[in-house]
């Protein structure tokens, strides 16, 4: 019940999928959770759901790619909850799925703007709060696509590779401030992102089978499979872990 008791946690992209799972698990383990997202209806509903369970959560509209919005919302969360100890940089999009030579510069930048710049902005503005608190934990959502290649979604691969190394660099910068920074690398997880990835395929059922076959365990992961990893890295149980890569992928990268 108390793995992150009284800590203040921000989850970006917290309304759906992995962020939703992380928000619920962190709240159940005692954190005050700021659920943030661009999806207001789902985010508000989740905060109410968490409160109805007897835990602490509030929703804030936050577009991680908008610097003014990030600065203002992090300030408001810090004021409301009395500091910030945990940041889950989870918001991300899969973006356009075309070969590199067919992608426009705008399509490329649209992915990097959220998946890379969003992580940068939230990290930049949370650091002063964590320094003031005497430490903290930043968890950055990368992917197996940040570790190995595949012949699809090139800007997504670039973005998740960047997030992996941003995590290590920040781990080095802020170790002296007792701020830990780690990346999480999920395989394919059954979330709206993956459902939307399959939907436009001519045969989504076959597409799902193909995705499942990429994982030696034979199936996709569930959001809680990642949520529990995030919870662990957020907690003091992981106090000696920084700059590391937590791979949770059903064996996808084991080959
Ligand atoms: P999801 O189901 O699409 O949920 C992500 C949430 O983030 C959505 O509510 C989304 O809103 C929101 N969002 C998008 N852009 C945002 C922005 N600029 N600011 C704030 N929120 C924003 O995604 P997920 O599958 O849970 O993935 C979460 C993270 O894990 C992502 O970083 C993803 O790349 C990573 N990941 C996922 C998988 C997987 O298989 N699912 C695997 C590896 C890594 P919209 O729906 O309006 O976009």
Tab-separated table of C-alpha atoms and ligand atoms in Angstrom:
chain	number	residue	atom	x	y	z
A	1	UNK	CA	0.000	0.000	0.000
A	2	UNK	CA	2.785	2.459	0.785
A	3	UNK	CA	5.513	2.018	-1.799
A	4	UNK	CA	5.386	5.700	-2.813
A	5	UNK	CA	3.589	7.064	0.236
A	6	UNK	CA	3.102	10.855	0.287
A	7	UNK	CA	5.181	11.389	-2.840
A	8	UNK	CA	3.802	13.653	-5.560
A	9	UNK	CA	3.761	12.024	-9.001
A	10	UNK	CA	3.027	13.517	-12.414
A	11	UNK	CA	2.044	11.181	-15.227
A	12	UNK	CA	1.958	12.695	-18.725
A	13	UNK	CA	-0.367	11.114	-21.257
A	14	UNK	CA	-2.047	9.674	-18.181
A	15	UNK	CA	-5.622	9.351	-19.465
A	16	UNK	CA	-5.243	6.101	-21.411
A	17	UNK	CA	-3.171	2.963	-21.760
A	18	UNK	CA	0.129	2.730	-19.894
A	19	UNK	CA	-0.236	6.187	-18.307
A	20	UNK	CA	-3.637	5.268	-16.935
A	21	UNK	CA	-2.223	2.097	-15.375
A	22	UNK	CA	0.737	3.996	-13.861
A	23	UNK	CA	-1.596	6.663	-12.437
A	24	UNK	CA	-3.783	4.070	-10.696
A	25	UNK	CA	-0.874	2.004	-9.348
A	26	UNK	CA	1.011	5.047	-8.034
A	27	UNK	CA	-2.148	6.332	-6.320
A	28	UNK	CA	-2.895	2.920	-4.784
A	29	UNK	CA	0.627	2.890	-3.351
A	30	UNK	CA	0.152	6.228	-1.607
A	31	UNK	CA	1.249	8.922	-4.086
A	32	UNK	CA	-0.678	12.084	-4.807
A	33	UNK	CA	-1.094	11.723	-8.557
A	34	UNK	CA	-1.362	14.493	-11.131
A	35	UNK	CA	-2.982	12.819	-14.112
A	36	UNK	CA	-2.145	14.987	-17.130
A	37	UNK	CA	-3.100	14.622	-20.781
A	38	UNK	CA	-4.563	16.398	-23.801
A	39	UNK	CA	-7.680	14.175	-23.443
A	40	UNK	CA	-9.655	16.069	-20.807
A	41	UNK	CA	-12.796	13.921	-20.583
A	42	UNK	CA	-10.895	10.652	-20.074
A	43	UNK	CA	-8.373	12.308	-17.713
A	44	UNK	CA	-11.016	13.900	-15.515
A	45	UNK	CA	-12.927	10.604	-15.404
A	46	UNK	CA	-9.770	8.756	-14.330
A	47	UNK	CA	-9.025	11.250	-11.542
A	48	UNK	CA	-12.592	10.835	-10.279
A	49	UNK	CA	-12.255	7.042	-10.487
A	50	UNK	CA	-9.057	7.147	-8.396
A	51	UNK	CA	-10.670	9.441	-5.825
A	52	UNK	CA	-13.687	7.115	-5.607
A	53	UNK	CA	-11.238	4.316	-4.675
A	54	UNK	CA	-10.143	6.482	-1.723
A	55	UNK	CA	-6.833	7.693	-3.160
A	56	UNK	CA	-5.516	11.128	-4.195
A	57	UNK	CA	-5.536	12.395	-7.798
A	58	UNK	CA	-6.312	15.520	-9.815
A	59	UNK	CA	-6.425	16.060	-13.560
A	60	UNK	CA	-4.604	18.843	-15.399
A	61	UNK	CA	-4.765	19.525	-19.157
A	62	UNK	CA	-1.140	19.328	-20.303
A	63	UNK	CA	0.236	19.290	-23.835
A	64	UNK	CA	3.835	18.228	-23.217
A	65	UNK	CA	4.996	19.852	-26.463
A	66	UNK	CA	3.824	23.337	-25.398
A	67	UNK	CA	6.475	25.045	-23.257
A	68	UNK	CA	4.187	27.664	-21.690
A	69	UNK	CA	1.649	24.966	-20.805
A	70	UNK	CA	4.324	22.726	-19.252
A	71	UNK	CA	5.781	25.565	-17.160
A	72	UNK	CA	2.378	26.701	-15.891
A	73	UNK	CA	0.929	23.260	-15.150
A	74	UNK	CA	4.037	21.990	-13.320
A	75	UNK	CA	3.978	25.166	-11.204
A	76	UNK	CA	0.281	24.621	-10.419
A	77	UNK	CA	0.823	20.953	-9.512
A	78	UNK	CA	3.753	21.867	-7.251
A	79	UNK	CA	1.629	24.532	-5.518
A	80	UNK	CA	-1.408	22.286	-5.099
A	81	UNK	CA	0.409	19.158	-3.877
A	82	UNK	CA	3.376	20.841	-2.132
A	83	UNK	CA	6.244	19.764	-4.415
A	84	UNK	CA	6.983	17.150	-7.071
A	85	UNK	CA	8.928	13.900	-6.482
A	86	UNK	CA	8.127	11.659	-9.463
A	87	UNK	CA	7.730	12.430	-13.171
A	88	UNK	CA	6.551	9.777	-15.600
A	89	UNK	CA	7.338	11.107	-19.077
A	90	UNK	CA	4.834	8.823	-20.754
A	91	UNK	CA	3.019	10.945	-23.387
A	92	UNK	CA	3.883	9.834	-26.890
A	93	UNK	CA	2.512	9.157	-30.364
A	94	UNK	CA	3.428	6.512	-32.902
A	95	UNK	CA	3.138	8.936	-35.837
A	96	UNK	CA	3.232	8.362	-39.539
A	97	UNK	CA	4.044	4.873	-40.850
A	98	UNK	CA	5.887	5.336	-44.163
A	99	UNK	CA	9.414	4.661	-45.424
A	100	UNK	CA	11.851	7.452	-44.599
A	101	UNK	CA	12.039	8.820	-48.172
A	102	UNK	CA	8.244	9.318	-48.269
A	103	UNK	CA	7.943	11.171	-44.958
A	104	UNK	CA	7.577	14.948	-45.066
A	105	UNK	CA	9.648	17.157	-42.784
A	106	UNK	CA	6.422	18.207	-41.023
A	107	UNK	CA	5.434	14.567	-40.374
A	108	UNK	CA	8.893	13.832	-38.996
A	109	UNK	CA	8.876	16.883	-36.723
A	110	UNK	CA	5.354	16.162	-35.449
A	111	UNK	CA	6.621	12.982	-33.768
A	112	UNK	CA	9.834	14.443	-32.398
A	113	UNK	CA	7.960	17.462	-31.059
A	114	UNK	CA	5.973	15.270	-28.660
A	115	UNK	CA	8.163	12.211	-28.069
A	116	UNK	CA	11.469	14.051	-27.658
A	117	UNK	CA	10.755	17.740	-27.019
A	118	UNK	CA	7.935	16.849	-24.613
A	119	UNK	CA	10.317	14.759	-22.503
A	120	UNK	CA	12.883	17.571	-22.590
A	121	UNK	CA	10.374	20.249	-21.531
A	122	UNK	CA	8.813	18.282	-18.672
A	123	UNK	CA	12.267	17.285	-17.407
A	124	UNK	CA	13.580	20.860	-17.652
A	125	UNK	CA	10.715	22.281	-15.602
A	126	UNK	CA	10.516	19.485	-13.019
A	127	UNK	CA	14.194	19.542	-12.034
A	128	UNK	CA	13.931	22.649	-9.782
A	129	UNK	CA	11.085	20.983	-7.841
A	130	UNK	CA	13.099	17.791	-7.377
A	131	UNK	CA	16.198	19.719	-6.312
A	132	UNK	CA	14.057	21.544	-3.751
A	133	UNK	CA	12.682	18.195	-2.526
A	134	UNK	CA	16.214	16.780	-2.137
A	135	UNK	CA	15.734	14.167	-4.865
A	136	UNK	CA	13.305	12.517	-7.228
A	137	UNK	CA	12.683	9.908	-9.883
A	138	UNK	CA	12.128	10.547	-13.578
A	139	UNK	CA	10.855	7.659	-15.668
A	140	UNK	CA	11.043	8.119	-19.434
A	141	UNK	CA	8.987	5.933	-21.748
A	142	UNK	CA	11.153	4.632	-24.532
A	143	UNK	CA	10.329	1.347	-26.299
A	144	UNK	CA	11.882	-1.777	-27.742
A	145	UNK	CA	11.911	0.526	-30.789
A	146	UNK	CA	14.512	2.585	-28.908
A	147	UNK	CA	16.765	-0.489	-28.698
A	148	UNK	CA	16.404	-2.361	-31.985
A	149	UNK	CA	15.269	-1.499	-35.502
A	150	UNK	CA	12.189	-2.578	-37.467
A	151	UNK	CA	11.094	-1.543	-40.958
A	152	UNK	CA	8.327	0.788	-39.835
A	153	UNK	CA	7.609	4.217	-38.213
A	154	UNK	CA	11.109	5.762	-38.659
A	155	UNK	CA	10.498	8.972	-36.648
A	156	UNK	CA	9.185	6.900	-33.730
A	157	UNK	CA	12.393	4.819	-33.701
A	158	UNK	CA	14.472	8.009	-33.795
A	159	UNK	CA	12.463	9.519	-30.951
A	160	UNK	CA	12.651	6.490	-28.679
A	161	UNK	CA	16.387	6.071	-29.301
A	162	UNK	CA	16.813	9.704	-28.300
A	163	UNK	CA	14.792	9.217	-25.114
A	164	UNK	CA	17.047	6.306	-24.120
A	165	UNK	CA	20.168	8.478	-24.236
A	166	UNK	CA	18.494	11.588	-22.815
A	167	UNK	CA	17.747	9.429	-19.773
A	168	UNK	CA	21.368	8.373	-19.377
A	169	UNK	CA	22.701	11.926	-19.811
A	170	UNK	CA	20.274	13.337	-17.270
A	171	UNK	CA	21.067	10.456	-14.903
A	172	UNK	CA	24.698	11.620	-15.012
A	173	UNK	CA	23.861	15.318	-14.599
A	174	UNK	CA	21.524	14.948	-11.657
A	175	UNK	CA	22.929	11.989	-9.700
A	176	UNK	CA	24.545	14.473	-7.302
A	177	UNK	CA	21.098	15.930	-6.641
A	178	UNK	CA	19.709	12.462	-5.832
A	179	UNK	CA	17.478	12.622	-8.902
A	180	UNK	CA	17.325	9.259	-10.665
A	181	UNK	CA	16.505	9.034	-14.377
A	182	UNK	CA	15.695	5.741	-16.092
A	183	UNK	CA	14.077	4.599	-19.324
A	184	UNK	CA	11.426	1.902	-19.755
A	185	UNK	CA	11.303	-0.193	-22.930
A	186	UNK	CA	7.988	-1.960	-23.493
A	187	UNK	CA	7.291	-4.492	-26.203
A	188	UNK	CA	3.846	-4.182	-27.848
A	189	UNK	CA	1.235	-3.468	-25.185
A	190	UNK	CA	-2.510	-3.715	-25.641
A	191	UNK	CA	-3.412	0.003	-25.475
A	192	UNK	CA	-5.360	2.445	-27.686
A	193	UNK	CA	-2.033	3.287	-29.412
A	194	UNK	CA	-1.560	-0.283	-30.641
A	195	UNK	CA	-5.271	-0.729	-31.385
A	196	UNK	CA	-5.114	2.397	-33.596
A	197	UNK	CA	-1.933	1.049	-35.240
A	198	UNK	CA	-3.761	-2.181	-36.189
A	199	UNK	CA	-7.096	-0.617	-37.224
A	200	UNK	CA	-6.121	0.687	-40.704
A	201	UNK	CA	-4.564	-2.660	-41.713
A	202	UNK	CA	-6.446	-4.659	-44.362
A	203	UNK	CA	-6.624	-7.594	-41.911
A	204	UNK	CA	-6.195	-6.334	-38.309
A	205	UNK	CA	-6.602	-9.866	-36.874
A	206	UNK	CA	-3.658	-11.085	-38.957
A	207	UNK	CA	-1.755	-7.943	-37.963
A	208	UNK	CA	-2.337	-8.756	-34.301
A	209	UNK	CA	-1.174	-12.348	-34.823
A	210	UNK	CA	2.006	-11.052	-36.436
A	211	UNK	CA	2.666	-8.677	-33.541
A	212	UNK	CA	2.041	-11.472	-31.036
A	213	UNK	CA	4.466	-13.756	-32.850
A	214	UNK	CA	7.256	-11.179	-32.383
A	215	UNK	CA	7.098	-11.832	-28.623
A	216	UNK	CA	8.478	-15.232	-27.518
A	217	UNK	CA	5.779	-15.372	-24.806
A	218	UNK	CA	3.256	-15.442	-27.680
A	219	UNK	CA	1.067	-12.476	-26.766
A	220	UNK	CA	1.055	-8.705	-26.249
A	221	UNK	CA	1.603	-7.136	-22.843
A	222	UNK	CA	-1.049	-5.439	-20.706
A	223	UNK	CA	-0.711	-1.840	-19.444
A	224	UNK	CA	-0.145	-3.083	-15.860
A	225	UNK	CA	2.910	-5.059	-17.014
A	226	UNK	CA	4.512	-1.663	-17.646
A	227	UNK	CA	2.725	0.145	-14.823
A	228	UNK	CA	4.367	-2.098	-12.220
A	229	UNK	CA	7.809	-1.387	-13.722
A	230	UNK	CA	7.133	2.342	-13.525
A	231	UNK	CA	5.977	1.984	-9.924
A	232	UNK	CA	9.171	0.131	-9.024
A	233	UNK	CA	11.440	2.775	-10.584
A	234	UNK	CA	9.406	5.521	-8.892
A	235	UNK	CA	9.769	3.950	-5.455
A	236	UNK	CA	12.757	3.986	-3.094
A	237	UNK	CA	13.109	0.238	-3.751
A	238	UNK	CA	14.972	1.412	-6.877
A	239	UNK	CA	17.190	3.903	-5.007
A	240	UNK	CA	20.425	2.487	-6.536
A	241	UNK	CA	19.029	2.440	-10.087
A	242	UNK	CA	19.779	5.336	-12.390
A	243	UNK	CA	20.699	5.612	-16.059
A	244	UNK	CA	19.367	2.121	-16.635
A	245	UNK	CA	16.992	0.558	-19.168
A	246	UNK	CA	14.101	-1.478	-17.863
A	247	UNK	CA	13.088	-3.769	-20.727
A	248	UNK	CA	9.585	-5.265	-20.332
A	249	UNK	CA	8.937	-6.933	-23.648
A	250	UNK	CA	7.862	-10.587	-23.395
A	251	UNK	CA	11.264	-11.528	-24.816
A	252	UNK	CA	10.994	-9.344	-27.962
A	253	UNK	CA	14.659	-8.235	-27.753
A	254	UNK	CA	16.020	-11.495	-26.307
A	255	UNK	CA	16.898	-12.989	-29.677
B	1	LIG	P1	-1.847	5.732	-25.835
B	1	LIG	O1	-2.756	4.588	-25.564
B	1	LIG	O2	-1.960	6.423	-27.146
B	1	LIG	O3	-1.961	6.818	-24.658
B	1	LIG	C1	-1.096	7.925	-24.688
B	1	LIG	C2	-1.827	9.151	-24.179
B	1	LIG	O4	-0.961	10.286	-24.374
B	1	LIG	C3	-3.097	9.452	-24.958
B	1	LIG	O5	-4.110	9.892	-24.085
B	1	LIG	C4	-2.646	10.550	-25.897
B	1	LIG	O6	-3.673	11.351	-26.398
B	1	LIG	C5	-1.720	11.319	-24.979
B	1	LIG	N1	-0.904	12.303	-25.676
B	1	LIG	C6	-0.505	12.313	-26.967
B	1	LIG	N2	0.203	13.426	-27.238
B	1	LIG	C7	0.253	14.137	-26.087
B	1	LIG	C8	0.839	15.378	-25.705
B	1	LIG	N3	1.493	16.153	-26.581
B	1	LIG	N4	0.712	15.789	-24.431
B	1	LIG	C9	0.064	15.039	-23.530
B	1	LIG	N5	-0.538	13.865	-23.819
B	1	LIG	C10	-0.435	13.429	-25.083
B	1	LIG	O7	-0.337	5.263	-25.683
B	1	LIG	P2	0.300	4.032	-24.854
B	1	LIG	O8	0.321	2.866	-25.716
B	1	LIG	O9	-0.283	3.962	-23.497
B	1	LIG	O10	1.808	4.551	-24.780
B	1	LIG	C11	2.321	5.338	-23.729
B	1	LIG	C12	3.815	5.519	-23.943
B	1	LIG	O11	4.444	4.239	-24.010
B	1	LIG	C13	4.164	6.249	-25.223
B	1	LIG	O12	5.278	7.079	-25.023
B	1	LIG	C14	4.516	5.123	-26.169
B	1	LIG	O13	5.368	5.530	-27.200
B	1	LIG	C15	5.169	4.147	-25.219
B	1	LIG	N6	5.164	2.769	-25.699
B	1	LIG	C16	3.987	2.147	-25.975
B	1	LIG	C17	4.016	0.847	-26.453
B	1	LIG	C18	2.769	0.086	-26.788
B	1	LIG	O14	2.872	-0.983	-27.383
B	1	LIG	N7	1.580	0.551	-26.442
B	1	LIG	C19	5.230	0.196	-26.648
B	1	LIG	C20	6.406	0.870	-26.352
B	1	LIG	C21	6.359	2.159	-25.866
B	1	LIG	P3	-4.191	11.029	-27.926
B	1	LIG	O15	-4.882	9.708	-27.836
B	1	LIG	O16	-5.087	12.178	-28.249
B	1	LIG	O17	-2.939	10.989	-28.781
